[in-house]
Each structure stands twice: as C-alpha cells, then as structure tokens.
PDB file of C-alpha atoms in Angstrom:
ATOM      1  CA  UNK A 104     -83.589 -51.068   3.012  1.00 40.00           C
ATOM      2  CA  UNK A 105     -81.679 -47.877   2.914  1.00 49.00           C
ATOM      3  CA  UNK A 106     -79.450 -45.873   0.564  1.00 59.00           C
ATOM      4  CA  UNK A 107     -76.644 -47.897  -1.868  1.00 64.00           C
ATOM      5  CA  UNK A 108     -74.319 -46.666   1.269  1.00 70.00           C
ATOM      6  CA  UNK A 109     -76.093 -47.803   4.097  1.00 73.00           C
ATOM      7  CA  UNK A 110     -77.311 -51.326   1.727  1.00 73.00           C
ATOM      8  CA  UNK A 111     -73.157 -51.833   1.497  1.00 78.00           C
ATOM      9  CA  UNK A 112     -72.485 -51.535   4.833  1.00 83.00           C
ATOM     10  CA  UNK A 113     -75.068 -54.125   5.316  1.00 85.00           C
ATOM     11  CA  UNK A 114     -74.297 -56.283   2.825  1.00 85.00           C
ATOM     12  CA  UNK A 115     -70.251 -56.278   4.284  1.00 88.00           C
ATOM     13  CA  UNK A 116     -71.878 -57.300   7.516  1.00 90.00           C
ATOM     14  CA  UNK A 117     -73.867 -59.906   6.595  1.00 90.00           C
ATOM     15  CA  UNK A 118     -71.017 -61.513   4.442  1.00 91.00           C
ATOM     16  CA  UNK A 119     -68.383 -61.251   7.784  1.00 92.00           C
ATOM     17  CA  UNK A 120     -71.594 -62.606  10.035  1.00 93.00           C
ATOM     18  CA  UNK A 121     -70.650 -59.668  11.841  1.00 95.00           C
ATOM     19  CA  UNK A 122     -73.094 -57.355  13.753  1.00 95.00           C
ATOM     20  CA  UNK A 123     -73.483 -53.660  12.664  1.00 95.00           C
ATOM     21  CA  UNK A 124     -73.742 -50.457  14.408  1.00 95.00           C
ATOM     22  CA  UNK A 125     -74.605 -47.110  12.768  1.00 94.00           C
ATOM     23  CA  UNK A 126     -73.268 -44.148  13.797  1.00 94.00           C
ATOM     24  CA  UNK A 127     -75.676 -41.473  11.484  1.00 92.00           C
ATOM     25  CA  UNK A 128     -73.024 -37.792  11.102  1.00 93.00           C
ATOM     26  CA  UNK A 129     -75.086 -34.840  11.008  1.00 92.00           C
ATOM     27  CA  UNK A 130     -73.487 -30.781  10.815  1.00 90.00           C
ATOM     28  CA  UNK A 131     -73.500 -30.515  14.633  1.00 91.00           C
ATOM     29  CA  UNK A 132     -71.917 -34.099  15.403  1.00 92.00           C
ATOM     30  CA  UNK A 133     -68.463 -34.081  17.277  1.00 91.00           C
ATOM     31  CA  UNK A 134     -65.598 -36.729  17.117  1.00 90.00           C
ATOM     32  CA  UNK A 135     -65.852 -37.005  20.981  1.00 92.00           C
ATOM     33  CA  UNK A 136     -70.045 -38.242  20.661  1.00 92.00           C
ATOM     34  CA  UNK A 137     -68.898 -40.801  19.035  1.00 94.00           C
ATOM     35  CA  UNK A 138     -66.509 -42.048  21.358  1.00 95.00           C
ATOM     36  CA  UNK A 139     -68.404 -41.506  24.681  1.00 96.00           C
ATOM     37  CA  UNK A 140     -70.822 -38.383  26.067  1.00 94.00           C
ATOM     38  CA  UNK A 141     -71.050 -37.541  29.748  1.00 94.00           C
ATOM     39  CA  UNK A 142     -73.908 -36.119  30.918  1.00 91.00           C
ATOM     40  CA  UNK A 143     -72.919 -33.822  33.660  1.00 89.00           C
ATOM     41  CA  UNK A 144     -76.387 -31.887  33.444  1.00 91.00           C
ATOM     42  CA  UNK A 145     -77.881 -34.987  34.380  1.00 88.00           C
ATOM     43  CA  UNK A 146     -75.639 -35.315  36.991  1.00 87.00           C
ATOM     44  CA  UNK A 147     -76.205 -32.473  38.463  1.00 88.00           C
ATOM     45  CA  UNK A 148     -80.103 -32.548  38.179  1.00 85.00           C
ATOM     46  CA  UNK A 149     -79.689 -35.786  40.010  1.00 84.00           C
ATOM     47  CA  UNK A 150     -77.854 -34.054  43.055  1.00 85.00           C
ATOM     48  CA  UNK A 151     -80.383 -31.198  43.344  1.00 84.00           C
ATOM     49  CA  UNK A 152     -83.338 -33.256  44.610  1.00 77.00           C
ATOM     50  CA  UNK A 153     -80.941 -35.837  46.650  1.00 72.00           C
ATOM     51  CA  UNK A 154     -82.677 -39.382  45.623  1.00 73.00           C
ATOM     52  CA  UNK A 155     -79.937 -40.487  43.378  1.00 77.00           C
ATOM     53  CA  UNK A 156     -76.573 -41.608  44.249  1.00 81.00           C
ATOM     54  CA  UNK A 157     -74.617 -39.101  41.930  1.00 85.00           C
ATOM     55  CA  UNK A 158     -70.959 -40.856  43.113  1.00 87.00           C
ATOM     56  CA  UNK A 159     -71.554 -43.738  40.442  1.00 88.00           C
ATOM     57  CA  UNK A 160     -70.104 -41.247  37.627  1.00 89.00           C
ATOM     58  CA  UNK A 161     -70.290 -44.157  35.196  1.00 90.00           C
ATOM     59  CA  UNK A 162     -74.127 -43.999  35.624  1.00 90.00           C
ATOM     60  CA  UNK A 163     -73.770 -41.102  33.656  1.00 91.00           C
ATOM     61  CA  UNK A 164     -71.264 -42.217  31.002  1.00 94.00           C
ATOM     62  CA  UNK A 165     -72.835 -43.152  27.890  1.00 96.00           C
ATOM     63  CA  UNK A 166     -70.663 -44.885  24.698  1.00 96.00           C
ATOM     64  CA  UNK A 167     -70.835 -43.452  20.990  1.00 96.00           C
ATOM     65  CA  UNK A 168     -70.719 -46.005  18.395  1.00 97.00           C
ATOM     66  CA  UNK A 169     -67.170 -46.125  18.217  1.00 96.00           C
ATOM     67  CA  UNK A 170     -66.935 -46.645  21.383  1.00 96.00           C
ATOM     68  CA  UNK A 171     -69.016 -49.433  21.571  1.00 97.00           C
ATOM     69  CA  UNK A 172     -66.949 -51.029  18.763  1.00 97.00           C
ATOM     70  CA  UNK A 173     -63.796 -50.270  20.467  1.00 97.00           C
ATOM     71  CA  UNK A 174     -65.825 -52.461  23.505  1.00 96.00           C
ATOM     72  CA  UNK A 175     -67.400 -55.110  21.594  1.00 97.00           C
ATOM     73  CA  UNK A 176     -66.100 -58.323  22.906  1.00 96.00           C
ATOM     74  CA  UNK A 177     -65.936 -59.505  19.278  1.00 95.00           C
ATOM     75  CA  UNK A 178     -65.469 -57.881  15.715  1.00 96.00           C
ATOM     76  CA  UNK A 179     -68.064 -55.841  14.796  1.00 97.00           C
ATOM     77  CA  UNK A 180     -69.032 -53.637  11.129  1.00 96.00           C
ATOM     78  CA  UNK A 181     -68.768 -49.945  11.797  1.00 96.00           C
ATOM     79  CA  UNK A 182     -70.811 -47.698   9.535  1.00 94.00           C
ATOM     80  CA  UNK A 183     -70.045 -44.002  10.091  1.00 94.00           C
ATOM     81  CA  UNK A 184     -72.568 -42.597   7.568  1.00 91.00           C
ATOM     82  CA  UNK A 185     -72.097 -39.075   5.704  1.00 90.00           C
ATOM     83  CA  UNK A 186     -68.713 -38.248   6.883  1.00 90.00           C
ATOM     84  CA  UNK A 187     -68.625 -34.712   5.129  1.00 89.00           C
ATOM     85  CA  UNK A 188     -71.833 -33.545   7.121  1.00 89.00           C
ATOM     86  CA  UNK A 189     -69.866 -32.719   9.751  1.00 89.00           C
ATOM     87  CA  UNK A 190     -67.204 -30.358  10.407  1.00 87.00           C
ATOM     88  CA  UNK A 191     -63.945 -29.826   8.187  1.00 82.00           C
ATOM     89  CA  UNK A 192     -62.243 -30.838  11.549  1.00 86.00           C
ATOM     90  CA  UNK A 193     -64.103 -33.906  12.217  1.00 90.00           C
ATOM     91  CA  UNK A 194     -62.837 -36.419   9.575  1.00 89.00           C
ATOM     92  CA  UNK A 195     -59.278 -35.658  11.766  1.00 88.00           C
ATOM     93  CA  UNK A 196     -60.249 -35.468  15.238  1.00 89.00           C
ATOM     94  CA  UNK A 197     -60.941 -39.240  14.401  1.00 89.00           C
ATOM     95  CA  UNK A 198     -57.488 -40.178  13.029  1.00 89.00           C
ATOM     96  CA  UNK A 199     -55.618 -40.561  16.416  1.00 88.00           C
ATOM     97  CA  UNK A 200     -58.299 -43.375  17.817  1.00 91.00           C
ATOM     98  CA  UNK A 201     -59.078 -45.321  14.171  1.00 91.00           C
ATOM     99  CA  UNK A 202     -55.139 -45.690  14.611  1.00 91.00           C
ATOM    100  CA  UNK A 203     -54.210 -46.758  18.099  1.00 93.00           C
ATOM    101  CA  UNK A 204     -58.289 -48.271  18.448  1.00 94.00           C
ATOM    102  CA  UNK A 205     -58.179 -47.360  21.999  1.00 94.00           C
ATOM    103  CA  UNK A 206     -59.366 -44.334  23.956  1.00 95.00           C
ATOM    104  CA  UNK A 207     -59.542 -43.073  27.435  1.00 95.00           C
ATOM    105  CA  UNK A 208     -62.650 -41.892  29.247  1.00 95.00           C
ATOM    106  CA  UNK A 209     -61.357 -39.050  30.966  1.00 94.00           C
ATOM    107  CA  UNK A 210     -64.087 -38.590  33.569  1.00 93.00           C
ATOM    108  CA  UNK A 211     -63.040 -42.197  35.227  1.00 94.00           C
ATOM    109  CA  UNK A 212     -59.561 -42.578  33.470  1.00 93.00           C
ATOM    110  CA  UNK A 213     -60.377 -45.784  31.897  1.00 94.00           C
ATOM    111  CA  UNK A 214     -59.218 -46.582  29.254  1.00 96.00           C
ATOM    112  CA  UNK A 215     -61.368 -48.670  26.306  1.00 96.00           C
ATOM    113  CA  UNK A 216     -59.404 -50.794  23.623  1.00 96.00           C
ATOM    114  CA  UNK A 217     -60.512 -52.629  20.975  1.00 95.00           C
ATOM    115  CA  UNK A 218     -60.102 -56.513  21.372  1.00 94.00           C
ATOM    116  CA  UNK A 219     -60.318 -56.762  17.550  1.00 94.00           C
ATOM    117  CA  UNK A 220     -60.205 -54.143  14.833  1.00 94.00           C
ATOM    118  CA  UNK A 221     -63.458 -53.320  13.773  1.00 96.00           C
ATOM    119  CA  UNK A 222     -64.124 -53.343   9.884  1.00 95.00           C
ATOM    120  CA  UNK A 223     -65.115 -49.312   9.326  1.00 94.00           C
ATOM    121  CA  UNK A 224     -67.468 -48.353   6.662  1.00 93.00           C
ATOM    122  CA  UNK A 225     -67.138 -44.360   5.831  1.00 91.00           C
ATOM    123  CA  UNK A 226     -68.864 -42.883   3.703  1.00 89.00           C
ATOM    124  CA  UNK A 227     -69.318 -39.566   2.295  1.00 87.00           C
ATOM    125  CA  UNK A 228     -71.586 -38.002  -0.710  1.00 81.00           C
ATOM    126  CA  UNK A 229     -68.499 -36.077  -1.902  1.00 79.00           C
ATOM    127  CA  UNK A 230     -70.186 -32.542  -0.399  1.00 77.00           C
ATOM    128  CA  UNK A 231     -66.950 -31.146   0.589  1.00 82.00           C
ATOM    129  CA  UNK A 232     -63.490 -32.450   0.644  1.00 85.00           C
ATOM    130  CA  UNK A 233     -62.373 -34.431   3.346  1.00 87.00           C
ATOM    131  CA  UNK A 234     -58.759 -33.565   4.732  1.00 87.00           C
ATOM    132  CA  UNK A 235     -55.462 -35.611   3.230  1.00 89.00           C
ATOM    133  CA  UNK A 236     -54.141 -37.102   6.160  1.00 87.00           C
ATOM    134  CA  UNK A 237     -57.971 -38.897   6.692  1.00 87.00           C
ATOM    135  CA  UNK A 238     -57.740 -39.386   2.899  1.00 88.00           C
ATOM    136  CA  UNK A 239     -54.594 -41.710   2.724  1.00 89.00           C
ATOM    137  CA  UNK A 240     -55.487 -44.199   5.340  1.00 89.00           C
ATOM    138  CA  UNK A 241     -58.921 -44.960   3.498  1.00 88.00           C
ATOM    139  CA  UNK A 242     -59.809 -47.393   0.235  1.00 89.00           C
ATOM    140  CA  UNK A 243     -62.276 -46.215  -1.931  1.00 85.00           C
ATOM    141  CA  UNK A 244     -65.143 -47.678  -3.375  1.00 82.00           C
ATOM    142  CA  UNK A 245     -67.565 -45.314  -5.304  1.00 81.00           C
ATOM    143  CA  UNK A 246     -71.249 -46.464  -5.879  1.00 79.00           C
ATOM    144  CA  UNK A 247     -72.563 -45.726  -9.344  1.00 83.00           C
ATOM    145  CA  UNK A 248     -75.605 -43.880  -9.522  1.00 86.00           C
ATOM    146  CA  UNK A 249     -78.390 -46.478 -10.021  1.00 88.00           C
ATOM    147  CA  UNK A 250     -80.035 -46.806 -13.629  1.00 91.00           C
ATOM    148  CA  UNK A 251     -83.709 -47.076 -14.222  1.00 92.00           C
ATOM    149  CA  UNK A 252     -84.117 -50.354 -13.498  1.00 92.00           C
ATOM    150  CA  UNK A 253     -82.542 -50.562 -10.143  1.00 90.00           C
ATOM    151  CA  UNK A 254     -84.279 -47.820  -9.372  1.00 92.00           C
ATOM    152  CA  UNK A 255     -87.465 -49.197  -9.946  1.00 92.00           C
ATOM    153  CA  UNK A 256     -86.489 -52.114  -7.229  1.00 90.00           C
ATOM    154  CA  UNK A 257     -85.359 -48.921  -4.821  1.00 89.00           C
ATOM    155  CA  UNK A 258     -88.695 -47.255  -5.395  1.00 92.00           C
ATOM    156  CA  UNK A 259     -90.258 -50.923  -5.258  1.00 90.00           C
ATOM    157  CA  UNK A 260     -88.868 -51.790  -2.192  1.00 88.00           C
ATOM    158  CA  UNK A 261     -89.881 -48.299  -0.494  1.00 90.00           C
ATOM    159  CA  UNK A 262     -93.622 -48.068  -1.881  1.00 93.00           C
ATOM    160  CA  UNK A 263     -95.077 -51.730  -2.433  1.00 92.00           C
ATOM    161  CA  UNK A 264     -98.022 -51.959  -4.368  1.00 92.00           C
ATOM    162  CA  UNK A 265     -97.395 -48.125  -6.088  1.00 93.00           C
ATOM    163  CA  UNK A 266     -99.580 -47.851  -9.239  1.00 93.00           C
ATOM    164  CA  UNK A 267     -97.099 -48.674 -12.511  1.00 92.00           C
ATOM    165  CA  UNK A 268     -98.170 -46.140 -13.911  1.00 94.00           C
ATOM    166  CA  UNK A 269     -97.360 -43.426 -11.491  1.00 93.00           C
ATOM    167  CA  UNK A 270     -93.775 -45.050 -11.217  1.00 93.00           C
ATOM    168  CA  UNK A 271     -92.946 -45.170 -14.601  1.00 94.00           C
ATOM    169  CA  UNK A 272     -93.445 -41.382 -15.021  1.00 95.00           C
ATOM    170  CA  UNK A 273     -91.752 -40.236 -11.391  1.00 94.00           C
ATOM    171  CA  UNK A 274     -88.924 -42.375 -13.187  1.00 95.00           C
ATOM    172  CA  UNK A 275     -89.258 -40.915 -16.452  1.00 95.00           C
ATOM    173  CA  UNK A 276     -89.310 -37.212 -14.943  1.00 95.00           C
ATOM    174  CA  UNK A 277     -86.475 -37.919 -12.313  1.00 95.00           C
ATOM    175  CA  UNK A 278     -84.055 -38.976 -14.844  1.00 95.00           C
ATOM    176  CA  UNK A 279     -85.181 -36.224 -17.060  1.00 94.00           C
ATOM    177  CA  UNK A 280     -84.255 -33.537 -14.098  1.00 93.00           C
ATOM    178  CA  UNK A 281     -81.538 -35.449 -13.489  1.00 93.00           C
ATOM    179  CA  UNK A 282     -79.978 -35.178 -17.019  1.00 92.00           C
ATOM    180  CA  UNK A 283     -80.405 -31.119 -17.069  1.00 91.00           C
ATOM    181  CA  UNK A 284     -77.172 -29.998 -17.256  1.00 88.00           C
ATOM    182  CA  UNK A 285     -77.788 -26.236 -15.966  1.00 88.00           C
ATOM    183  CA  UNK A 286     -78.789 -27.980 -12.546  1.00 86.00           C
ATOM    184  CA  UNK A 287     -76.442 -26.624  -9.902  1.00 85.00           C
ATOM    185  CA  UNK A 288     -77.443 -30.316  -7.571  1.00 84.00           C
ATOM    186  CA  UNK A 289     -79.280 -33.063  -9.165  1.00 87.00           C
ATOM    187  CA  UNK A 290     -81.943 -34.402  -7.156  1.00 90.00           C
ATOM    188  CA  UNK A 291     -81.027 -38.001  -5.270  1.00 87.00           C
ATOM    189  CA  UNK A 292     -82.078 -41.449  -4.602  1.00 88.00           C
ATOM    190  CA  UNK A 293     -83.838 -39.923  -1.325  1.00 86.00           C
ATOM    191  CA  UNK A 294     -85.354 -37.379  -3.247  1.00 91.00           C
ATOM    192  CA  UNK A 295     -87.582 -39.225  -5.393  1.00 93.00           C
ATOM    193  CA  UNK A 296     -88.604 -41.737  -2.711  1.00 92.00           C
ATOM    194  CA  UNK A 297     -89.568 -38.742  -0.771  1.00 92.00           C
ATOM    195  CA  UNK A 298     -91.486 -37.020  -4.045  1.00 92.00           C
ATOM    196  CA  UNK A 299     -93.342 -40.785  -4.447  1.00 93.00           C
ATOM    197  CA  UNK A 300     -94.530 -39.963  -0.898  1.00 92.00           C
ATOM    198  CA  UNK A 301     -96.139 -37.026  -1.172  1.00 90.00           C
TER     199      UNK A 301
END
C-alpha cells in the first residue's frame, strides 16, 4: 500500500491484468535514466585489471523503466511517480519518445520500439508547473485529499494493531494543522504516517 497515486496506478494495473513498473522521479533524475544508463566507469574499471571482456558493450547497458516498457514483449502499466521533482526540463525531454515510443541506444545504435503502447501513469503533487506542450498531451485526474475516515484505513493499513486511542487524536490534530489557514504547506498523507512512527 502506497500513496492515493501510487494505489491508482495499481489499481489501473490490476484492472488491465497488466504488469507494472515504477519509475520513482527524484530532483537529480534525467529523461535519459529512464530510457537506458551506460556505465562507462564500469567499463573502464573492467579494462584496468584485464579479467573481463570489456568488447560486450551491452554488458554494460542497463534499461530505465521506460525503456523496459518500450521492450516489454507485451503491454505493460507505466507509473512515472512525482513528475515535478525533477527538472523544469524534464517533463519535455520526454515528449519526443512518449510520441514516436521508440528510442535508440546510441552506444550500440539499436534502436528499441515499443510492440504495444504502454498505458502511462504521471503524476505530479502540483509543486511546480509542468511545461504546456507536456500539458496538452496528458488527461487529468486529480485525487481528493482523503477525509477522516479513509484516512483511518491509510493509517490502518500502515500501523496494524495502533492503539485507537492514539489514532483518533494524530487524526484529530492532523486535520486540525491541516485546516490552519496561515500554513504556507499543509502537512501530507506521508507526513502523518511518518509522525505515527515516531
């Protein structure tokens, strides 16, 4: 069990009987990691000591998740998770492969299509503004913030057995932070299961 996000992207998945891979954005994540990463250090670590055969460049290929949705042999769920994380750029260094679903590996010059479309799950906690051009090829579905009772299955789900007690007032005082207006970011979902833990 995860976030709403990351529950949706499951629950798509499950419907399709499809399989799901995750590809997690943080700040320092590049369009290109998720397509393939070559590991040329590697590489060259490998030809120092002479006990690997370093001509195999594929050996040191590795796929992102897109990648290895454009290389499924069937349809897979994509779920590229906190879009705005990254950088401004990111969101449209993506545009060019989600459109033609193929890419080339430039190390090898191979080039890896996708055999079907993969369904792709983006989502984004609205932290910056994603670019226009990303904007228009995308439908939307926002996820209402849970109420108190869902949130007690969330907080459930993440701390079995929690004393009632104790979860009825981290409730009580989440939604009363929560509802202070001179709060310049309400705490989250994540938040409070984190609080619970401690």
């Amino acid at each position: 069990p995860g976030t709403g996000k990351t529950l949706l992207a499951e629950a798509v998945s499950e419907a399709l009987g499809l399989p799901l891979l995750r590809w997690h954005v943080k700040s320092t994540t590049r369009a290109q990691d998720g397509l393939y990463v070559y590991d040329a250090v590697q590489r060259l670590h490998d030809s120092r000591f002479n006990d690997h055969d370093v001509r195999d460049i594929n050996r040191y290929l590795k796929l992102g998740p897109l990648g290895e949705a454009f290389a499924a042999p069937s349809r897979v769920v994509l779920l590229i998770d906190e879009v705005d994380k990254a950088d401004l750029e990111f969101p449209n260094d993506l545009l060019h492969e989600l459109d033609r679903m193929r890419f080339r590996i430039i190390e090898t010059d191979r080039e890896v299509v996708a055999k079907e479309r993969p369904v792709v799950i983006i989502t984004s906690n609205n932290e910056k503004d994603l670019p226009d051009a990303f904007l228009r090829r995308c439908v939307f579905h926002f996820i209402e913030f849970p109420d108190q009772d869902l949130m007690k299955r969330i907080v459930d789900v993440h701390h079995p057995g929690l004393d009632q007690a104790l979860a009825a007032q981290a409730l009580q005082t989440f939604y009363g932070l929560r509802n202070l207006q001179r709060l310049r970011k309400r705490p989250s979902t994540s938040e409070l299961i984190d609080w619970i833990a401690v």
